[in-house]
Amino acid sequence: MDAVRADNLRKTFGTVTAVDDVSIKIPEGSIFGFLGPNGAGKTTTIRMITGVLIPDSGSVRIFGTDVRRDPLTAKMKMGVIPENGTVYSDLTAVQNVLLTGKFYGMDKTVRERRAEEIIARLGLSERKNDIVRTFSKGMRQRISIASAIIHSPPLLILDEPTTGLDVYSRRLVIDTIRQMNSEGSTVLLTTHNIEEANALCSDISIINSGKIVATGSPEKLKKTFDTSRYIEISFDRTVGPDIFSAPGINRAEPWGDKWRIYSDDPDIAVKHLVHVAEREKLAFVSIRTSNPTLEEAFVKLTEGA
Ligand SMILES: Nc1ncnc2c1ncn2[C@@H]1O[C@H](COP(=O)(O)OP(=O)(O)O)[C@@H](O)[C@H]1O
Ligand SMILES: [Mg+2]
């Protein structure tokens, strides 16, 4: 069963179409990322998925439960960390975490044990009895996450969980996301940070101007938009361009003291180059392949918007 299934979500604010026909399916067990620039519609989509914002049209199911028809059942299955977190400033760290445990109907001894464990995991044991008002942004975000995961939700939803955090908090947040996933939680997160999406997510939807423009694994997205793959080589003596011509090689370009060989299929190109080198008794001095980046894919998909 899909952990999240959203069909044809749409939301307009006045004249702005914030979310324009967005559908996603998130298989159980995955870490799914919504990647897009600011204003793309990520938060609006998350708010509809978590049931805090009613869509103009479309529907959302969380492990099969319709969020509009049965919000309580759906919400029991999620832990949500909204864009700016939610912490009670006048409570201590541990009180914040215990309070959500209580909301979720957890038994007192269970929630106390779990709160201790999560607070330690998030590096807050020493500050657990301090009032949250005095905490840094990173510490508040860690409390927000601790509160959201106290009941070990099968679905964890985080809206830009690391934006604006210090390096230490960021690492703890990412480690916690990974750990929750390895313990069985499906994760849905949003980010405008391509490297983060690449490092964390098994699947990504790129969203721009309210629309999903591509979906797939980071590797697949890199490949789809890879138009500029080449192999850069040099031999121990000067060669002409004609030795490179072969099926599967698009063109060869002199590049300083090297050659750049453009190909849609690096496997064919490398095998051809080895063959040529043997035939012509050339020795490789250097060989390097270009790697497509997710950044290139992202820029191509969102440029001009
Ligand atoms: N409550 C609101 N009222 C009016 N416009 C909104 C509201 N929420 C979001 N928007 C607009 O919808 C668009 C998408 O916003 P948002 O979902 O917050 O994007 P993201 O989270 O990707 O940065 C933006 O143009 C934003 O200004
Ligand atoms: Mg947002």
mmCIF file of C-alpha atoms and ligand atoms in Angstrom:
data_model
loop_
_atom_site.group_PDB
_atom_site.id
_atom_site.type_symbol
_atom_site.label_atom_id
_atom_site.label_comp_id
_atom_site.label_asym_id
_atom_site.label_seq_id
_atom_site.Cartn_x
_atom_site.Cartn_y
_atom_site.Cartn_z
ATOM 1 C CA MET A 1 0.000 0.000 0.000
ATOM 2 C CA ASP A 2 1.187 3.545 -0.686
ATOM 3 C CA ALA A 3 2.003 5.570 2.410
ATOM 4 C CA VAL A 4 0.780 8.683 0.626
ATOM 5 C CA ARG A 5 -1.418 8.926 -2.360
ATOM 6 C CA ALA A 6 -2.406 12.418 -3.480
ATOM 7 C CA ASP A 7 -4.522 12.830 -6.580
ATOM 8 C CA ASN A 8 -4.923 16.009 -8.613
ATOM 9 C CA LEU A 9 -4.427 18.499 -5.792
ATOM 10 C CA ARG A 10 -5.183 22.071 -6.645
ATOM 11 C CA LYS A 11 -5.154 25.250 -4.564
ATOM 12 C CA THR A 12 -5.445 28.881 -5.554
ATOM 13 C CA PHE A 13 -5.039 31.957 -3.376
ATOM 14 C CA GLY A 14 -6.783 34.851 -5.111
ATOM 15 C CA THR A 15 -5.152 34.991 -8.518
ATOM 16 C CA VAL A 16 -2.178 32.810 -7.562
ATOM 17 C CA THR A 17 -2.398 29.113 -8.406
ATOM 18 C CA ALA A 18 -0.109 27.798 -5.678
ATOM 19 C CA VAL A 19 -0.651 24.107 -6.499
ATOM 20 C CA ASP A 20 -1.776 23.092 -9.938
ATOM 21 C CA ASP A 21 -2.861 19.481 -10.401
ATOM 22 C CA VAL A 22 -0.269 17.757 -8.238
ATOM 23 C CA SER A 23 -0.412 13.971 -7.859
ATOM 24 C CA ILE A 24 2.076 11.843 -5.958
ATOM 25 C CA LYS A 25 2.385 8.263 -4.830
ATOM 26 C CA ILE A 26 4.833 7.440 -2.084
ATOM 27 C CA PRO A 27 5.518 3.757 -1.576
ATOM 28 C CA GLU A 28 5.838 2.556 1.995
ATOM 29 C CA GLY A 29 9.416 2.581 3.233
ATOM 30 C CA SER A 30 10.815 5.244 0.951
ATOM 31 C CA ILE A 31 12.279 8.676 1.583
ATOM 32 C CA PHE A 32 10.466 10.899 -0.862
ATOM 33 C CA GLY A 33 11.571 14.461 -1.576
ATOM 34 C CA PHE A 34 9.693 17.430 -2.912
ATOM 35 C CA LEU A 35 12.378 19.572 -4.467
ATOM 36 C CA GLY A 36 11.656 23.060 -5.734
ATOM 37 C CA PRO A 37 12.613 26.717 -5.503
ATOM 38 C CA ASN A 38 10.955 29.125 -3.068
ATOM 39 C CA GLY A 39 7.324 29.764 -3.919
ATOM 40 C CA ALA A 40 7.042 26.531 -5.940
ATOM 41 C CA GLY A 41 4.086 25.268 -3.904
ATOM 42 C CA LYS A 42 5.820 22.789 -1.580
ATOM 43 C CA THR A 43 4.359 24.058 1.697
ATOM 44 C CA THR A 44 0.873 24.411 0.243
ATOM 45 C CA THR A 45 1.036 20.803 -0.976
ATOM 46 C CA ILE A 46 2.288 19.568 2.405
ATOM 47 C CA ARG A 47 -0.495 21.439 4.197
ATOM 48 C CA MET A 48 -3.087 19.719 2.028
ATOM 49 C CA ILE A 49 -1.473 16.314 2.533
ATOM 50 C CA THR A 50 -1.430 16.760 6.303
ATOM 51 C CA GLY A 51 -5.035 17.941 6.347
ATOM 52 C CA VAL A 52 -4.512 21.478 7.647
ATOM 53 C CA LEU A 53 -5.510 23.097 4.350
ATOM 54 C CA ILE A 54 -8.526 22.028 2.326
ATOM 55 C CA PRO A 55 -7.734 21.661 -1.373
ATOM 56 C CA ASP A 56 -9.930 23.342 -4.009
ATOM 57 C CA SER A 57 -10.010 19.923 -5.610
ATOM 58 C CA GLY A 58 -8.244 16.586 -5.362
ATOM 59 C CA SER A 59 -7.868 14.034 -2.607
ATOM 60 C CA VAL A 60 -5.288 12.598 -0.231
ATOM 61 C CA ARG A 61 -4.997 9.143 1.260
ATOM 62 C CA ILE A 62 -2.577 8.243 4.047
ATOM 63 C CA PHE A 63 -2.099 4.465 4.163
ATOM 64 C CA GLY A 64 -5.491 4.212 2.508
ATOM 65 C CA THR A 65 -7.280 6.617 4.867
ATOM 66 C CA ASP A 66 -8.887 9.670 3.269
ATOM 67 C CA VAL A 67 -7.593 12.764 5.071
ATOM 68 C CA ARG A 68 -10.833 14.727 4.615
ATOM 69 C CA ARG A 69 -13.220 11.914 5.564
ATOM 70 C CA ASP A 70 -11.303 10.508 8.491
ATOM 71 C CA PRO A 71 -8.773 13.134 9.599
ATOM 72 C CA LEU A 72 -8.150 11.675 13.046
ATOM 73 C CA THR A 73 -7.189 8.218 11.788
ATOM 74 C CA ALA A 74 -4.992 9.787 9.098
ATOM 75 C CA LYS A 75 -3.305 12.127 11.568
ATOM 76 C CA MET A 76 -2.536 9.318 14.020
ATOM 77 C CA LYS A 77 -0.350 7.802 11.322
ATOM 78 C CA MET A 78 1.753 10.909 10.766
ATOM 79 C CA GLY A 79 4.385 12.914 12.528
ATOM 80 C CA VAL A 80 4.506 16.393 11.039
ATOM 81 C CA ILE A 81 7.230 19.009 11.276
ATOM 82 C CA PRO A 82 5.833 22.150 9.652
ATOM 83 C CA GLU A 83 7.958 24.770 7.900
ATOM 84 C CA ASN A 84 8.638 26.826 11.006
ATOM 85 C CA GLY A 85 8.386 24.025 13.518
ATOM 86 C CA THR A 86 5.959 23.990 16.391
ATOM 87 C CA VAL A 87 7.216 24.268 19.908
ATOM 88 C CA TYR A 88 5.692 25.652 23.060
ATOM 89 C CA SER A 89 8.154 28.301 24.180
ATOM 90 C CA ASP A 90 7.016 28.309 27.798
ATOM 91 C CA LEU A 91 7.497 24.588 28.288
ATOM 92 C CA THR A 92 10.739 22.735 28.815
ATOM 93 C CA ALA A 93 12.201 20.510 26.115
ATOM 94 C CA VAL A 94 10.990 17.323 27.759
ATOM 95 C CA GLN A 95 7.540 18.796 28.513
ATOM 96 C CA ASN A 96 7.109 19.637 24.814
ATOM 97 C CA VAL A 97 7.879 16.106 23.779
ATOM 98 C CA LEU A 98 5.746 14.490 26.492
ATOM 99 C CA LEU A 99 2.801 16.708 25.590
ATOM 100 C CA THR A 100 2.588 15.385 22.042
ATOM 101 C CA GLY A 101 3.003 11.869 23.373
ATOM 102 C CA LYS A 102 -0.072 12.533 25.484
ATOM 103 C CA PHE A 103 -1.989 13.891 22.456
ATOM 104 C CA TYR A 104 -1.298 10.616 20.705
ATOM 105 C CA GLY A 105 -2.664 8.675 23.666
ATOM 106 C CA MET A 106 0.624 7.070 24.666
ATOM 107 C CA ASP A 107 0.867 5.366 28.008
ATOM 108 C CA LYS A 108 2.749 7.475 30.612
ATOM 109 C CA THR A 109 5.673 5.108 31.218
ATOM 110 C CA VAL A 110 6.053 4.401 27.497
ATOM 111 C CA ARG A 111 6.085 8.068 26.550
ATOM 112 C CA GLU A 112 8.533 8.949 29.310
ATOM 113 C CA ARG A 113 10.954 6.263 28.205
ATOM 114 C CA ARG A 114 10.591 7.183 24.557
ATOM 115 C CA ALA A 115 10.970 10.931 25.275
ATOM 116 C CA GLU A 116 14.275 10.315 27.068
ATOM 117 C CA GLU A 117 15.518 8.191 24.220
ATOM 118 C CA ILE A 118 14.579 10.676 21.482
ATOM 119 C CA ILE A 119 15.897 13.676 23.366
ATOM 120 C CA ALA A 120 19.218 11.887 23.745
ATOM 121 C CA ARG A 121 19.215 10.931 20.086
ATOM 122 C CA LEU A 122 18.751 14.572 19.153
ATOM 123 C CA GLY A 123 21.578 15.727 21.384
ATOM 124 C CA LEU A 124 19.394 17.589 23.893
ATOM 125 C CA SER A 125 19.753 15.563 27.103
ATOM 126 C CA GLU A 126 21.684 18.275 28.904
ATOM 127 C CA ARG A 127 19.070 20.905 28.104
ATOM 128 C CA LYS A 128 15.983 18.775 28.557
ATOM 129 C CA ASN A 129 14.717 20.631 31.618
ATOM 130 C CA ASP A 130 15.315 24.117 30.190
ATOM 131 C CA ILE A 131 12.543 26.354 28.904
ATOM 132 C CA VAL A 132 12.480 26.213 25.096
ATOM 133 C CA ARG A 133 12.284 30.021 24.837
ATOM 134 C CA THR A 134 16.033 30.154 25.443
ATOM 135 C CA PHE A 135 16.866 27.682 22.639
ATOM 136 C CA SER A 136 18.576 28.395 19.327
ATOM 137 C CA LYS A 137 16.750 27.793 16.048
ATOM 138 C CA GLY A 138 18.534 24.481 15.570
ATOM 139 C CA MET A 139 17.615 23.301 19.057
ATOM 140 C CA ARG A 140 13.985 24.308 18.547
ATOM 141 C CA GLN A 141 13.863 22.405 15.308
ATOM 142 C CA ARG A 142 15.249 19.340 17.088
ATOM 143 C CA ILE A 143 12.506 19.644 19.737
ATOM 144 C CA SER A 144 9.941 19.989 16.976
ATOM 145 C CA ILE A 145 11.229 16.757 15.436
ATOM 146 C CA ALA A 146 11.405 14.965 18.788
ATOM 147 C CA SER A 147 7.747 15.866 19.414
ATOM 148 C CA ALA A 148 6.723 14.663 15.975
ATOM 149 C CA ILE A 149 8.378 11.263 16.305
ATOM 150 C CA ILE A 150 7.500 10.360 19.905
ATOM 151 C CA HIS A 151 4.756 7.999 18.734
ATOM 152 C CA SER A 152 7.028 6.382 16.075
ATOM 153 C CA PRO A 153 4.733 7.478 13.231
ATOM 154 C CA PRO A 154 4.628 5.234 10.179
ATOM 155 C CA LEU A 155 4.781 8.438 8.093
ATOM 156 C CA LEU A 156 7.076 11.339 8.877
ATOM 157 C CA ILE A 157 6.465 14.612 7.034
ATOM 158 C CA LEU A 158 9.010 17.417 7.235
ATOM 159 C CA ASP A 159 8.770 20.785 5.484
ATOM 160 C CA GLU A 160 12.280 22.141 4.841
ATOM 161 C CA PRO A 161 13.653 20.436 7.949
ATOM 162 C CA THR A 162 17.196 21.729 7.645
ATOM 163 C CA THR A 163 16.719 25.214 6.225
ATOM 164 C CA GLY A 164 18.605 27.778 8.272
ATOM 165 C CA LEU A 165 20.075 25.277 10.723
ATOM 166 C CA ASP A 166 23.596 25.235 12.092
ATOM 167 C CA VAL A 167 25.851 22.417 10.884
ATOM 168 C CA TYR A 168 25.507 20.356 14.075
ATOM 169 C CA SER A 169 21.700 20.517 14.173
ATOM 170 C CA ARG A 170 21.518 19.801 10.473
ATOM 171 C CA ARG A 171 23.540 16.636 10.866
ATOM 172 C CA LEU A 172 21.428 15.424 13.786
ATOM 173 C CA VAL A 173 18.237 16.121 11.832
ATOM 174 C CA ILE A 174 19.487 14.204 8.797
ATOM 175 C CA ASP A 175 20.710 11.300 10.955
ATOM 176 C CA THR A 176 17.313 11.180 12.679
ATOM 177 C CA ILE A 177 15.462 11.114 9.357
ATOM 178 C CA ARG A 178 17.638 8.238 8.163
ATOM 179 C CA GLN A 179 17.257 6.367 11.433
ATOM 180 C CA MET A 180 13.469 6.747 11.474
ATOM 181 C CA ASN A 181 13.386 5.431 7.932
ATOM 182 C CA SER A 182 15.562 2.444 8.777
ATOM 183 C CA GLU A 183 13.209 1.712 11.684
ATOM 184 C CA GLY A 184 10.299 1.564 9.246
ATOM 185 C CA SER A 185 8.915 5.077 8.836
ATOM 186 C CA THR A 186 8.137 6.355 5.369
ATOM 187 C CA VAL A 187 9.459 9.901 4.988
ATOM 188 C CA LEU A 188 8.148 12.812 2.947
ATOM 189 C CA LEU A 189 10.275 15.932 3.056
ATOM 190 C CA THR A 190 10.553 19.142 1.114
ATOM 191 C CA THR A 191 13.743 20.945 0.346
ATOM 192 C CA HIS A 192 15.162 23.552 -1.991
ATOM 193 C CA ASN A 193 18.584 22.028 -1.400
ATOM 194 C CA ILE A 194 19.539 19.762 -4.279
ATOM 195 C CA GLU A 195 22.434 18.128 -2.475
ATOM 196 C CA GLU A 196 20.171 17.226 0.413
ATOM 197 C CA ALA A 197 17.597 15.666 -1.906
ATOM 198 C CA ASN A 198 20.356 13.758 -3.646
ATOM 199 C CA ALA A 199 21.845 12.496 -0.401
ATOM 200 C CA LEU A 200 18.622 11.532 1.370
ATOM 201 C CA CYS A 201 15.880 10.664 -1.071
ATOM 202 C CA SER A 202 15.145 7.453 -2.916
ATOM 203 C CA ASP A 203 12.667 9.354 -5.100
ATOM 204 C CA ILE A 204 12.124 12.988 -5.889
ATOM 205 C CA SER A 205 9.441 15.088 -7.487
ATOM 206 C CA ILE A 206 10.667 18.394 -8.799
ATOM 207 C CA ILE A 207 7.988 21.044 -8.365
ATOM 208 C CA ASN A 208 7.974 24.431 -10.040
ATOM 209 C CA SER A 209 5.226 27.068 -10.224
ATOM 210 C CA GLY A 210 2.741 24.690 -8.629
ATOM 211 C CA LYS A 211 3.360 21.837 -11.056
ATOM 212 C CA ILE A 212 5.370 18.647 -10.841
ATOM 213 C CA VAL A 213 7.829 18.789 -13.712
ATOM 214 C CA ALA A 214 9.667 15.494 -13.143
ATOM 215 C CA THR A 215 9.611 12.476 -10.848
ATOM 216 C CA GLY A 216 12.160 9.733 -10.360
ATOM 217 C CA SER A 217 15.202 8.610 -8.444
ATOM 218 C CA PRO A 218 18.011 11.181 -8.255
ATOM 219 C CA GLU A 219 20.095 8.978 -10.582
ATOM 220 C CA LYS A 220 17.290 8.682 -13.094
ATOM 221 C CA LEU A 221 16.687 12.427 -13.097
ATOM 222 C CA LYS A 222 20.382 13.063 -13.620
ATOM 223 C CA LYS A 223 20.404 10.714 -16.597
ATOM 224 C CA THR A 224 17.232 12.120 -18.153
ATOM 225 C CA PHE A 225 18.725 15.560 -18.420
ATOM 226 C CA ASP A 226 22.197 14.544 -19.218
ATOM 227 C CA THR A 227 22.898 15.999 -22.606
ATOM 228 C CA SER A 228 26.525 16.792 -22.036
ATOM 229 C CA ARG A 229 28.306 13.584 -21.183
ATOM 230 C CA TYR A 230 31.802 13.295 -22.451
ATOM 231 C CA ILE A 231 35.012 11.446 -21.886
ATOM 232 C CA GLU A 232 38.179 13.454 -21.718
ATOM 233 C CA ILE A 233 41.292 11.594 -22.782
ATOM 234 C CA SER A 234 44.873 12.111 -23.770
ATOM 235 C CA PHE A 235 47.323 9.700 -25.370
ATOM 236 C CA ASP A 236 51.092 9.569 -25.330
ATOM 237 C CA ARG A 237 51.236 11.009 -28.843
ATOM 238 C CA THR A 238 49.195 13.356 -31.007
ATOM 239 C CA VAL A 239 46.258 11.873 -32.872
ATOM 240 C CA GLY A 240 43.720 13.212 -35.377
ATOM 241 C CA PRO A 241 39.947 13.290 -34.930
ATOM 242 C CA ASP A 242 39.252 10.536 -37.473
ATOM 243 C CA ILE A 243 40.295 7.707 -35.162
ATOM 244 C CA PHE A 244 37.384 8.543 -32.881
ATOM 245 C CA SER A 245 34.621 8.173 -35.404
ATOM 246 C CA ALA A 246 32.482 5.178 -34.558
ATOM 247 C CA PRO A 247 28.836 4.345 -34.018
ATOM 248 C CA GLY A 248 27.726 5.729 -30.631
ATOM 249 C CA ILE A 249 30.213 8.570 -30.600
ATOM 250 C CA ASN A 250 28.564 11.881 -31.375
ATOM 251 C CA ARG A 251 31.639 14.005 -31.892
ATOM 252 C CA ALA A 252 35.246 14.530 -30.838
ATOM 253 C CA GLU A 253 36.557 17.947 -29.898
ATOM 254 C CA PRO A 254 40.150 18.999 -29.211
ATOM 255 C CA TRP A 255 40.388 20.268 -25.645
ATOM 256 C CA GLY A 256 43.777 21.696 -24.743
ATOM 257 C CA ASP A 257 46.217 18.801 -24.988
ATOM 258 C CA LYS A 258 43.287 16.372 -24.711
ATOM 259 C CA TRP A 259 40.241 15.242 -26.628
ATOM 260 C CA ARG A 260 36.648 15.414 -25.509
ATOM 261 C CA ILE A 261 34.569 12.565 -26.837
ATOM 262 C CA TYR A 262 30.815 13.154 -26.641
ATOM 263 C CA SER A 263 28.552 10.145 -26.461
ATOM 264 C CA ASP A 264 25.080 9.163 -25.303
ATOM 265 C CA ASP A 265 26.480 5.895 -24.090
ATOM 266 C CA PRO A 266 29.763 6.147 -22.185
ATOM 267 C CA ASP A 267 30.034 2.369 -22.104
ATOM 268 C CA ILE A 268 30.222 2.129 -25.915
ATOM 269 C CA ALA A 269 32.575 5.097 -26.082
ATOM 270 C CA VAL A 270 35.049 3.726 -23.551
ATOM 271 C CA LYS A 271 35.113 0.317 -25.252
ATOM 272 C CA HIS A 272 35.748 1.982 -28.606
ATOM 273 C CA LEU A 273 38.562 4.085 -27.173
ATOM 274 C CA VAL A 274 40.252 1.019 -25.698
ATOM 275 C CA HIS A 275 39.958 -0.726 -29.043
ATOM 276 C CA VAL A 276 41.435 2.274 -30.906
ATOM 277 C CA ALA A 277 44.267 2.598 -28.431
ATOM 278 C CA GLU A 278 45.207 -1.055 -28.894
ATOM 279 C CA ARG A 279 44.966 -0.921 -32.655
ATOM 280 C CA GLU A 280 46.995 2.312 -32.939
ATOM 281 C CA LYS A 281 49.411 1.296 -30.168
ATOM 282 C CA LEU A 282 48.564 4.371 -28.156
ATOM 283 C CA ALA A 283 48.991 4.602 -24.403
ATOM 284 C CA PHE A 284 46.411 6.419 -22.297
ATOM 285 C CA VAL A 285 47.920 9.302 -20.367
ATOM 286 C CA SER A 286 44.661 10.383 -18.799
ATOM 287 C CA ILE A 287 40.969 9.511 -18.941
ATOM 288 C CA ARG A 288 38.106 11.178 -17.145
ATOM 289 C CA THR A 289 34.334 10.975 -17.529
ATOM 290 C CA SER A 290 32.016 13.884 -16.835
ATOM 291 C CA ASN A 291 29.270 13.201 -14.335
ATOM 292 C CA PRO A 292 25.855 14.699 -14.802
ATOM 293 C CA THR A 293 24.585 16.399 -11.672
ATOM 294 C CA LEU A 294 21.145 16.695 -10.214
ATOM 295 C CA GLU A 295 21.763 20.423 -10.242
ATOM 296 C CA GLU A 296 21.875 20.412 -14.050
ATOM 297 C CA ALA A 297 18.576 18.541 -14.167
ATOM 298 C CA PHE A 298 17.040 20.931 -11.672
ATOM 299 C CA VAL A 299 18.196 24.046 -13.506
ATOM 300 C CA LYS A 300 16.907 22.727 -16.825
ATOM 301 C CA LEU A 301 13.511 21.938 -15.320
ATOM 302 C CA THR A 302 13.016 25.163 -13.445
ATOM 303 C CA GLU A 303 14.750 27.718 -15.639
ATOM 304 C CA GLY A 304 12.706 30.457 -17.233
ATOM 305 C CA ALA A 305 10.041 30.276 -14.545
HETATM 306 N N1 LIG B 1 -2.028 31.671 2.617
HETATM 307 C C1 LIG B 1 -1.622 32.164 1.429
HETATM 308 N N2 LIG B 1 -2.220 33.245 0.881
HETATM 309 C C2 LIG B 1 -1.842 33.729 -0.314
HETATM 310 N N3 LIG B 1 -0.851 33.201 -1.063
HETATM 311 C C3 LIG B 1 -0.208 32.122 -0.580
HETATM 312 C C4 LIG B 1 -0.562 31.541 0.688
HETATM 313 N N4 LIG B 1 0.245 30.485 0.898
HETATM 314 C C5 LIG B 1 1.057 30.395 -0.177
HETATM 315 N N5 LIG B 1 0.786 31.383 -1.073
HETATM 316 C C6 LIG B 1 1.454 31.570 -2.379
HETATM 317 O O1 LIG B 1 1.452 30.332 -3.047
HETATM 318 C C7 LIG B 1 2.699 30.110 -3.721
HETATM 319 C C8 LIG B 1 3.334 28.837 -3.206
HETATM 320 O O2 LIG B 1 3.768 29.045 -1.862
HETATM 321 P P1 LIG B 1 4.381 27.888 -0.969
HETATM 322 O O3 LIG B 1 3.510 26.698 -1.054
HETATM 323 O O4 LIG B 1 4.605 28.464 0.379
HETATM 324 O O5 LIG B 1 5.764 27.601 -1.718
HETATM 325 P P2 LIG B 1 7.108 26.907 -1.186
HETATM 326 O O6 LIG B 1 6.806 26.225 0.096
HETATM 327 O O7 LIG B 1 7.494 25.980 -2.279
HETATM 328 O O8 LIG B 1 8.115 28.002 -1.022
HETATM 329 C C9 LIG B 1 3.508 31.364 -3.508
HETATM 330 O O9 LIG B 1 3.310 32.221 -4.611
HETATM 331 C C10 LIG B 1 2.912 31.949 -2.243
HETATM 332 O O10 LIG B 1 3.085 33.343 -2.218
HETATM 333 MG MG MG B 2 7.692 26.383 1.908
#
